[in-house]
Coordinates of N, CA and C in Angstrom, one line a residue:
X22 N 59.7 6.0 -70.8 CA 58.6 5.0 -71.0 C 58.3 4.2 -69.7
X23 N 59.4 3.8 -69.0 CA 59.1 3.0 -67.8 C 58.5 3.8 -66.7
X24 N 58.8 5.1 -66.7 CA 58.2 6.0 -65.7 C 56.7 6.1 -65.9
X25 N 56.3 6.2 -67.1 CA 54.8 6.2 -67.4 C 54.1 4.9 -67.0
X26 N 54.8 3.8 -67.3 CA 54.2 2.5 -66.9 C 54.1 2.4 -65.4
X27 N 55.1 2.8 -64.7 CA 55.1 2.8 -63.3 C 54.0 3.7 -62.7
X28 N 53.9 4.8 -63.3 CA 52.8 5.8 -62.8 C 51.4 5.1 -63.0
X29 N 51.2 4.6 -64.2 CA 49.9 4.0 -64.5 C 49.6 2.8 -63.5
X30 N 50.6 2.0 -63.4 CA 50.5 0.8 -62.5 C 50.2 1.3 -61.1
X31 N 51.0 2.3 -60.6 CA 50.8 2.8 -59.2 C 49.4 3.4 -59.1
X32 N 48.9 4.1 -60.1 CA 47.6 4.7 -60.0 C 46.5 3.6 -59.9
X33 N 46.6 2.6 -60.7 CA 45.6 1.5 -60.7 C 45.6 0.7 -59.4
X34 N 46.8 0.4 -58.9 CA 46.9 -0.3 -57.7 C 46.5 0.5 -56.5
X35 N 46.7 1.8 -56.6 CA 46.2 2.7 -55.5 C 44.7 2.7 -55.5
X36 N 44.0 2.7 -56.6 CA 42.6 2.6 -56.6 C 42.1 1.3 -55.9
X37 N 42.8 0.2 -56.2 CA 42.4 -1.0 -55.5 C 42.6 -0.9 -54.0
X38 N 43.7 -0.4 -53.6 CA 44.0 -0.2 -52.2 C 42.9 0.7 -51.5
X39 N 42.5 1.8 -52.2 CA 41.5 2.7 -51.7 C 40.2 2.0 -51.6
X40 N 39.9 1.1 -52.5 CA 38.6 0.3 -52.5 C 38.5 -0.5 -51.2
X41 N 39.6 -1.2 -50.9 CA 39.7 -2.0 -49.7 C 39.7 -1.2 -48.4
X42 N 40.3 0.0 -48.5 CA 40.3 0.9 -47.3 C 38.9 1.5 -47.1
X43 N 38.2 1.8 -48.2 CA 36.9 2.3 -48.0 C 36.0 1.3 -47.5
X44 N 36.1 0.0 -47.9 CA 35.3 -1.0 -47.4 C 35.5 -1.2 -45.9
X45 N 36.7 -1.2 -45.4 CA 37.0 -1.3 -44.0 C 36.4 -0.1 -43.2
X46 N 36.6 1.1 -43.7 CA 36.1 2.3 -43.0 C 34.6 2.3 -43.0
X47 N 34.0 1.9 -44.1 CA 32.5 1.8 -44.1 C 32.0 0.8 -43.1
X48 N 32.7 -0.3 -42.9 CA 32.3 -1.3 -41.9 C 32.4 -0.7 -40.5
X49 N 33.5 0.0 -40.3 CA 33.7 0.6 -39.0 C 32.7 1.7 -38.7
X50 N 32.4 2.4 -39.7 CA 31.4 3.5 -39.5 C 30.0 3.1 -39.6
X51 N 29.8 1.8 -39.8 CA 28.4 1.2 -40.0 C 27.6 1.9 -41.1
X52 N 28.3 2.1 -42.2 CA 27.6 2.7 -43.4 C 26.6 1.8 -43.9
X53 N 25.6 2.4 -44.6 CA 24.5 1.6 -45.3 C 25.1 0.9 -46.5
X54 N 25.2 -0.4 -46.5 CA 25.8 -1.1 -47.6 C 24.8 -1.4 -48.7
X55 N 23.5 -0.9 -48.5 CA 22.5 -0.9 -49.6 C 22.7 0.2 -50.6
X56 N 23.6 1.1 -50.2 CA 23.9 2.3 -51.0 C 24.6 1.8 -52.3
X57 N 24.3 2.3 -53.5 CA 24.9 1.9 -54.7 C 26.4 2.0 -54.8
X58 N 26.9 3.1 -54.2 CA 28.4 3.2 -54.2 C 29.0 2.2 -53.3
X59 N 28.4 1.9 -52.1 CA 28.9 0.9 -51.2 C 28.8 -0.5 -51.9
X60 N 27.7 -0.7 -52.7 CA 27.6 -1.9 -53.4 C 28.7 -2.1 -54.4
X61 N 29.1 -1.1 -55.1 CA 30.2 -1.2 -56.0 C 31.5 -1.5 -55.3
X62 N 31.8 -0.9 -54.1 CA 33.0 -1.3 -53.3 C 32.9 -2.7 -52.9
X63 N 31.7 -3.2 -52.5 CA 31.6 -4.6 -52.1 C 31.9 -5.5 -53.3
X64 N 31.4 -5.2 -54.5 CA 31.6 -6.0 -55.6 C 33.1 -6.1 -56.0
X65 N 33.8 -5.0 -55.9 CA 35.2 -5.0 -56.2 C 36.0 -5.8 -55.2
X66 N 35.7 -5.7 -53.9 CA 36.5 -6.3 -52.9 C 36.1 -7.7 -52.5
X67 N 34.8 -8.1 -52.8 CA 34.4 -9.5 -52.3 C 35.2 -10.6 -52.8
X68 N 35.7 -10.6 -54.1 CA 36.5 -11.8 -54.5 C 37.7 -12.1 -53.7
X69 N 38.2 -11.2 -53.0 CA 39.4 -11.5 -52.1 C 38.9 -11.7 -50.7
X70 N 37.9 -10.9 -50.2 CA 37.5 -10.9 -48.8 C 36.7 -12.1 -48.5
X71 N 35.8 -12.5 -49.3 CA 34.9 -13.7 -49.0 C 35.7 -14.9 -48.7
X72 N 36.7 -15.3 -49.5 CA 37.4 -16.5 -49.2 C 38.2 -16.3 -47.9
X73 N 38.7 -15.1 -47.6 CA 39.5 -14.9 -46.4 C 38.6 -15.0 -45.2
X74 N 37.3 -14.7 -45.3 CA 36.4 -14.8 -44.2 C 36.2 -16.2 -43.7
X75 N 36.4 -17.2 -44.6 CA 36.3 -18.6 -44.2 C 37.5 -19.0 -43.3
X76 N 38.6 -18.3 -43.5 CA 39.8 -18.5 -42.7 C 39.9 -17.6 -41.5
X77 N 39.5 -16.4 -41.6 CA 39.6 -15.4 -40.5 C 38.2 -14.9 -40.0
X78 N 37.7 -15.5 -39.0 CA 36.4 -15.1 -38.5 C 36.5 -13.6 -37.9
X79 N 35.4 -12.9 -37.9 CA 35.4 -11.6 -37.4 C 35.6 -11.6 -35.8
X80 N 36.2 -10.6 -35.3 CA 36.3 -10.4 -33.9 C 35.3 -9.4 -33.4
X81 N 34.2 -9.9 -32.9 CA 33.0 -9.1 -32.6 C 32.5 -8.5 -33.9
X82 N 32.4 -7.1 -33.9 CA 31.9 -6.5 -35.2 C 33.0 -6.1 -36.1
X83 N 34.3 -6.4 -35.7 CA 35.4 -6.1 -36.5 C 35.7 -7.2 -37.5
X84 N 35.8 -6.8 -38.8 CA 36.0 -7.8 -39.8 C 37.5 -8.0 -40.1
X85 N 38.1 -9.0 -39.5 CA 39.5 -9.3 -39.7 C 39.9 -9.6 -41.1
X86 N 39.0 -10.2 -41.8 CA 39.3 -10.5 -43.2 C 39.5 -9.2 -44.1
X87 N 38.7 -8.2 -43.8 CA 38.9 -7.0 -44.5 C 40.2 -6.3 -44.2
X88 N 40.6 -6.3 -42.9 CA 41.9 -5.7 -42.5 C 43.1 -6.5 -43.1
X89 N 43.0 -7.8 -43.1 CA 44.1 -8.6 -43.7 C 44.2 -8.4 -45.2
X90 N 43.0 -8.3 -45.8 CA 43.0 -8.1 -47.3 C 43.6 -6.7 -47.6
X91 N 43.2 -5.7 -46.8 CA 43.7 -4.4 -47.1 C 45.2 -4.3 -46.9
X92 N 45.7 -4.9 -45.9 CA 47.2 -4.9 -45.7 C 47.9 -5.7 -46.8
X93 N 47.3 -6.8 -47.1 CA 47.9 -7.6 -48.2 C 47.9 -7.0 -49.5
X94 N 46.8 -6.3 -49.9 CA 46.8 -5.6 -51.2 C 47.8 -4.4 -51.2
X95 N 47.9 -3.7 -50.0 CA 48.9 -2.6 -50.0 C 50.3 -3.1 -50.1
X96 N 50.6 -4.2 -49.4 CA 52.0 -4.7 -49.5 C 52.3 -5.2 -50.9
X97 N 51.3 -5.9 -51.5 CA 51.5 -6.4 -52.9 C 51.7 -5.2 -53.8
X98 N 50.8 -4.2 -53.7 CA 50.9 -3.0 -54.6 C 52.3 -2.4 -54.5
X99 N 52.8 -2.2 -53.3 CA 54.1 -1.6 -53.2 C 55.2 -2.4 -53.7
X100 N 55.1 -3.7 -53.5 CA 56.1 -4.7 -54.0 C 56.1 -4.7 -55.6
X101 N 54.9 -4.7 -56.2 CA 54.8 -4.7 -57.6 C 55.4 -3.4 -58.2
X102 N 55.0 -2.3 -57.6 CA 55.5 -1.0 -58.2 C 57.0 -1.0 -58.1
X103 N 57.6 -1.4 -56.9 CA 59.0 -1.4 -56.8 C 59.7 -2.3 -57.8
X104 N 59.1 -3.5 -58.1 CA 59.6 -4.5 -59.0 C 59.6 -3.9 -60.4
X105 N 58.5 -3.3 -60.8 CA 58.4 -2.7 -62.2 C 59.3 -1.5 -62.3
X106 N 59.5 -0.8 -61.3 CA 60.4 0.4 -61.3 C 61.8 0.0 -61.4
X107 N 62.1 -1.2 -61.1 CA 63.5 -1.7 -61.2 C 64.2 -1.6 -59.9
X108 N 63.5 -1.3 -58.9 CA 64.1 -1.2 -57.6 C 64.3 -2.6 -56.9
X109 N 65.1 -2.6 -55.9 CA 65.4 -3.8 -55.2 C 64.3 -3.9 -54.1
X110 N 63.7 -5.0 -54.0 CA 62.7 -5.2 -52.9 C 63.3 -5.1 -51.6
X111 N 62.8 -4.3 -50.7 CA 63.4 -4.3 -49.3 C 63.0 -5.5 -48.5
X112 N 63.6 -5.8 -47.4 CA 63.1 -6.9 -46.6 C 61.6 -6.8 -46.3
X113 N 61.0 -7.9 -46.0 CA 59.5 -7.9 -45.8 C 59.1 -7.0 -44.7
X114 N 59.9 -7.0 -43.6 CA 59.6 -6.1 -42.4 C 59.5 -4.7 -42.8
X115 N 60.5 -4.2 -43.6 CA 60.5 -2.8 -44.1 C 59.3 -2.5 -45.0
X116 N 59.0 -3.5 -45.9 CA 57.9 -3.3 -46.8 C 56.6 -3.2 -46.1
X117 N 56.4 -4.1 -45.0 CA 55.2 -4.1 -44.2 C 55.1 -2.7 -43.5
X118 N 56.2 -2.3 -42.9 CA 56.2 -1.0 -42.2 C 55.8 0.2 -43.1
X119 N 56.4 0.2 -44.3 CA 56.1 1.3 -45.3 C 54.6 1.1 -45.7
X120 N 54.1 -0.1 -45.8 CA 52.7 -0.3 -46.2 C 51.8 0.2 -45.1
X121 N 52.1 -0.1 -43.9 CA 51.2 0.4 -42.8 C 51.2 1.9 -42.7
X122 N 52.4 2.5 -42.9 CA 52.5 4.0 -42.9 C 51.6 4.5 -44.0
X123 N 51.7 4.0 -45.2 CA 51.0 4.4 -46.3 C 49.5 4.3 -46.1
X124 N 49.1 3.2 -45.5 CA 47.6 3.0 -45.1 C 47.2 4.0 -44.1
X125 N 48.0 4.3 -43.1 CA 47.6 5.3 -42.1 C 47.4 6.7 -42.8
X126 N 48.4 7.0 -43.7 CA 48.3 8.3 -44.4 C 47.0 8.4 -45.3
X127 N 46.8 7.3 -46.0 CA 45.6 7.2 -46.9 C 44.3 7.3 -46.1
X128 N 44.3 6.7 -44.9 CA 43.1 6.8 -44.1 C 42.8 8.3 -43.7
X129 N 43.9 9.0 -43.3 CA 43.7 10.5 -43.0 C 43.2 11.2 -44.3
X130 N 43.7 10.8 -45.5 CA 43.2 11.5 -46.7 C 41.7 11.2 -47.0
X131 N 41.3 9.9 -46.8 CA 39.9 9.5 -47.0 C 39.0 10.3 -46.0
X132 N 39.4 10.3 -44.8 CA 38.5 11.0 -43.8 C 38.5 12.5 -44.1
X133 N 39.6 13.1 -44.5 CA 39.6 14.5 -44.8 C 38.7 14.8 -46.0
X134 N 38.8 14.0 -47.0 CA 38.0 14.1 -48.2 C 36.5 14.0 -47.8
X135 N 36.2 13.0 -47.0 CA 34.8 12.8 -46.6 C 34.2 14.0 -45.8
X136 N 35.1 14.5 -45.0 CA 34.6 15.7 -44.2 C 34.4 16.9 -45.1
X137 N 35.4 17.2 -46.0 CA 35.3 18.3 -46.9 C 34.0 18.1 -47.9
X138 N 33.8 17.0 -48.4 CA 32.7 16.7 -49.3 C 31.4 16.9 -48.5
X139 N 31.3 16.4 -47.3 CA 30.1 16.6 -46.4 C 29.8 18.1 -46.2
X140 N 30.9 18.8 -45.9 CA 30.7 20.3 -45.6 C 30.2 21.0 -46.8
X141 N 30.9 20.7 -48.0 CA 30.5 21.4 -49.2 C 29.0 21.0 -49.6
X142 N 28.7 19.8 -49.5 CA 27.3 19.4 -49.8 C 26.3 20.0 -48.8
X143 N 26.7 20.2 -47.6 CA 25.8 20.9 -46.6 C 25.5 22.3 -47.0
X144 N 26.4 22.9 -47.7 CA 26.2 24.3 -48.2 C 25.4 24.3 -49.5
X145 N 25.6 23.4 -50.4 CA 25.1 23.4 -51.7 C 23.7 22.7 -51.8
X146 N 23.6 21.5 -51.2 CA 22.4 20.7 -51.3 C 21.8 20.4 -50.0
X147 N 21.3 21.4 -49.3 CA 20.7 21.2 -48.0 C 19.4 20.5 -48.1
X148 N 19.2 19.5 -47.3 CA 18.0 18.8 -47.3 C 17.8 17.8 -48.4
X149 N 18.7 17.8 -49.4 CA 18.6 16.8 -50.5 C 19.2 15.5 -50.1
X150 N 18.9 14.4 -50.8 CA 19.5 13.1 -50.5 C 20.2 12.6 -51.8
X151 N 21.4 12.2 -51.6 CA 22.1 11.5 -52.7 C 22.9 10.4 -52.0
X152 N 22.9 9.2 -52.6 CA 23.5 8.0 -51.9 C 25.0 8.2 -51.6
X153 N 25.7 8.9 -52.5 CA 27.2 9.2 -52.2 C 27.3 10.1 -51.1
X154 N 26.5 11.1 -51.0 CA 26.5 12.1 -49.9 C 26.2 11.4 -48.6
X155 N 25.3 10.5 -48.6 CA 25.0 9.8 -47.4 C 26.2 8.9 -46.9
X156 N 26.9 8.3 -47.9 CA 28.0 7.5 -47.5 C 29.1 8.4 -46.9
X157 N 29.4 9.6 -47.5 CA 30.4 10.5 -47.0 C 30.0 11.0 -45.6
X158 N 28.7 11.2 -45.4 CA 28.3 11.6 -44.0 C 28.5 10.5 -43.0
X159 N 28.2 9.3 -43.4 CA 28.4 8.2 -42.5 C 29.9 8.0 -42.2
X160 N 30.8 8.2 -43.2 CA 32.2 8.1 -43.0 C 32.8 9.2 -42.1
X161 N 32.3 10.4 -42.2 CA 32.8 11.5 -41.5 C 32.2 11.7 -40.1
X162 N 31.0 11.1 -39.9 CA 30.3 11.2 -38.6 C 31.1 10.8 -37.4
X163 N 31.8 9.6 -37.4 CA 32.6 9.2 -36.2 C 33.7 10.1 -35.9
X164 N 34.3 10.8 -36.9 CA 35.4 11.7 -36.7 C 34.8 13.1 -36.1
X165 N 33.7 13.5 -36.6 CA 33.1 14.8 -36.2 C 32.4 14.7 -34.9
X166 N 31.8 13.6 -34.6 CA 31.0 13.5 -33.4 C 31.7 14.0 -32.1
X167 N 32.9 13.6 -31.8 CA 33.6 14.0 -30.6 C 33.8 15.6 -30.5
X168 N 34.1 16.2 -31.7 CA 34.2 17.6 -31.7 C 32.9 18.3 -31.6
X169 N 31.8 17.7 -32.1 CA 30.5 18.3 -32.0 C 30.0 18.3 -30.5
X170 N 30.4 17.3 -29.8 CA 30.1 17.2 -28.4 C 30.8 18.3 -27.6
X171 N 32.1 18.6 -28.0 CA 32.9 19.6 -27.2 C 32.6 21.1 -27.7
X172 N 32.3 21.2 -29.0 CA 32.2 22.6 -29.5 C 30.8 22.9 -29.9
X173 N 30.1 23.7 -29.2 CA 28.7 24.0 -29.6 C 28.6 24.8 -30.9
X174 N 27.6 24.7 -31.7 CA 27.4 25.5 -32.9 C 27.3 27.0 -32.5
X175 N 28.0 27.8 -33.3 CA 28.0 29.2 -33.0 C 27.1 29.9 -34.1
X176 N 25.9 30.3 -33.6 CA 25.0 31.0 -34.5 C 24.6 30.0 -35.6
X177 N 24.4 28.8 -35.3 CA 24.0 27.8 -36.3 C 25.1 27.3 -37.2
X178 N 26.4 27.7 -36.9 CA 27.5 27.3 -37.7 C 28.3 26.3 -36.9
X179 N 28.4 25.1 -37.5 CA 29.2 24.0 -36.9 C 30.6 24.1 -37.3
X180 N 31.4 24.4 -36.2 CA 32.9 24.5 -36.4 C 33.7 23.2 -36.3
X181 N 33.0 22.1 -35.9 CA 33.7 20.9 -35.7 C 34.5 20.4 -36.9
X182 N 34.0 20.6 -38.1 CA 34.9 20.1 -39.2 C 36.2 20.8 -39.3
X183 N 36.3 22.0 -38.9 CA 37.6 22.7 -38.9 C 38.6 22.1 -38.0
X184 N 38.1 21.8 -36.8 CA 39.0 21.2 -35.8 C 39.3 19.8 -36.1
X185 N 38.4 19.0 -36.7 CA 38.7 17.7 -37.2 C 39.7 17.7 -38.3
X186 N 39.6 18.6 -39.2 CA 40.6 18.7 -40.3 C 42.0 19.1 -39.8
X187 N 42.0 20.0 -38.8 CA 43.3 20.3 -38.2 C 43.9 19.1 -37.5
X188 N 43.1 18.3 -36.8 CA 43.6 17.1 -36.1 C 44.1 16.1 -37.1
X189 N 43.3 15.9 -38.2 CA 43.7 14.9 -39.2 C 45.1 15.3 -39.9
X190 N 45.2 16.7 -40.1 CA 46.5 17.1 -40.7 C 47.6 16.9 -39.8
X191 N 47.4 17.2 -38.5 CA 48.5 17.0 -37.5 C 48.8 15.5 -37.4
X192 N 47.8 14.7 -37.4 CA 48.1 13.3 -37.4 C 48.9 12.8 -38.6
X193 N 48.5 13.3 -39.8 CA 49.2 13.0 -41.0 C 50.7 13.4 -40.9
X194 N 51.0 14.6 -40.3 CA 52.4 15.1 -40.1 C 53.1 14.1 -39.2
X195 N 52.5 13.7 -38.1 CA 53.1 12.8 -37.2 C 53.4 11.4 -37.9
X196 N 52.5 10.9 -38.6 CA 52.7 9.7 -39.3 C 53.8 9.7 -40.3
X197 N 53.9 10.8 -41.1 CA 55.0 11.0 -42.1 C 56.3 11.0 -41.4
X198 N 56.4 11.5 -40.2 CA 57.7 11.6 -39.5 C 58.2 10.3 -38.9
X199 N 57.3 9.3 -39.0 CA 57.7 8.0 -38.4 C 58.8 7.3 -39.2

């Protein structure tokens, strides 16, 4: 019974963490926040981020409040899951380290998913517009752009997603070994 509760709690808290992660990545990618999906992410995360913005001003175009909120939510989620699972809470430094590693891994998963969805939609719905597709394109564009500059399309086929996915997987392996 406790395992099921821990699983459900972990899943729900992971959704919250991913919402804050998506918000930060959308800000960094300069995604269109008028997008309905982006609006939903803003609505979910604003209750924590807006008060933090009064305390933590942005550094240039980088929103420090979003980063602090993301790290705080990740640390809290891991601490809550550990407490419910009956585990002993590790020292804060170890909890913070594990949280940062989990965020780095989740970032690679979000970017991998954005690239895969963008590629699949380019095959299926060429020329069409969907707000979620536009959001995934804006998230994947900063990762794909360096590869697109280095690797020319071959016969109209863009191979940059393959190399970006290989790099993201290699990065994930390196992070896991930390």
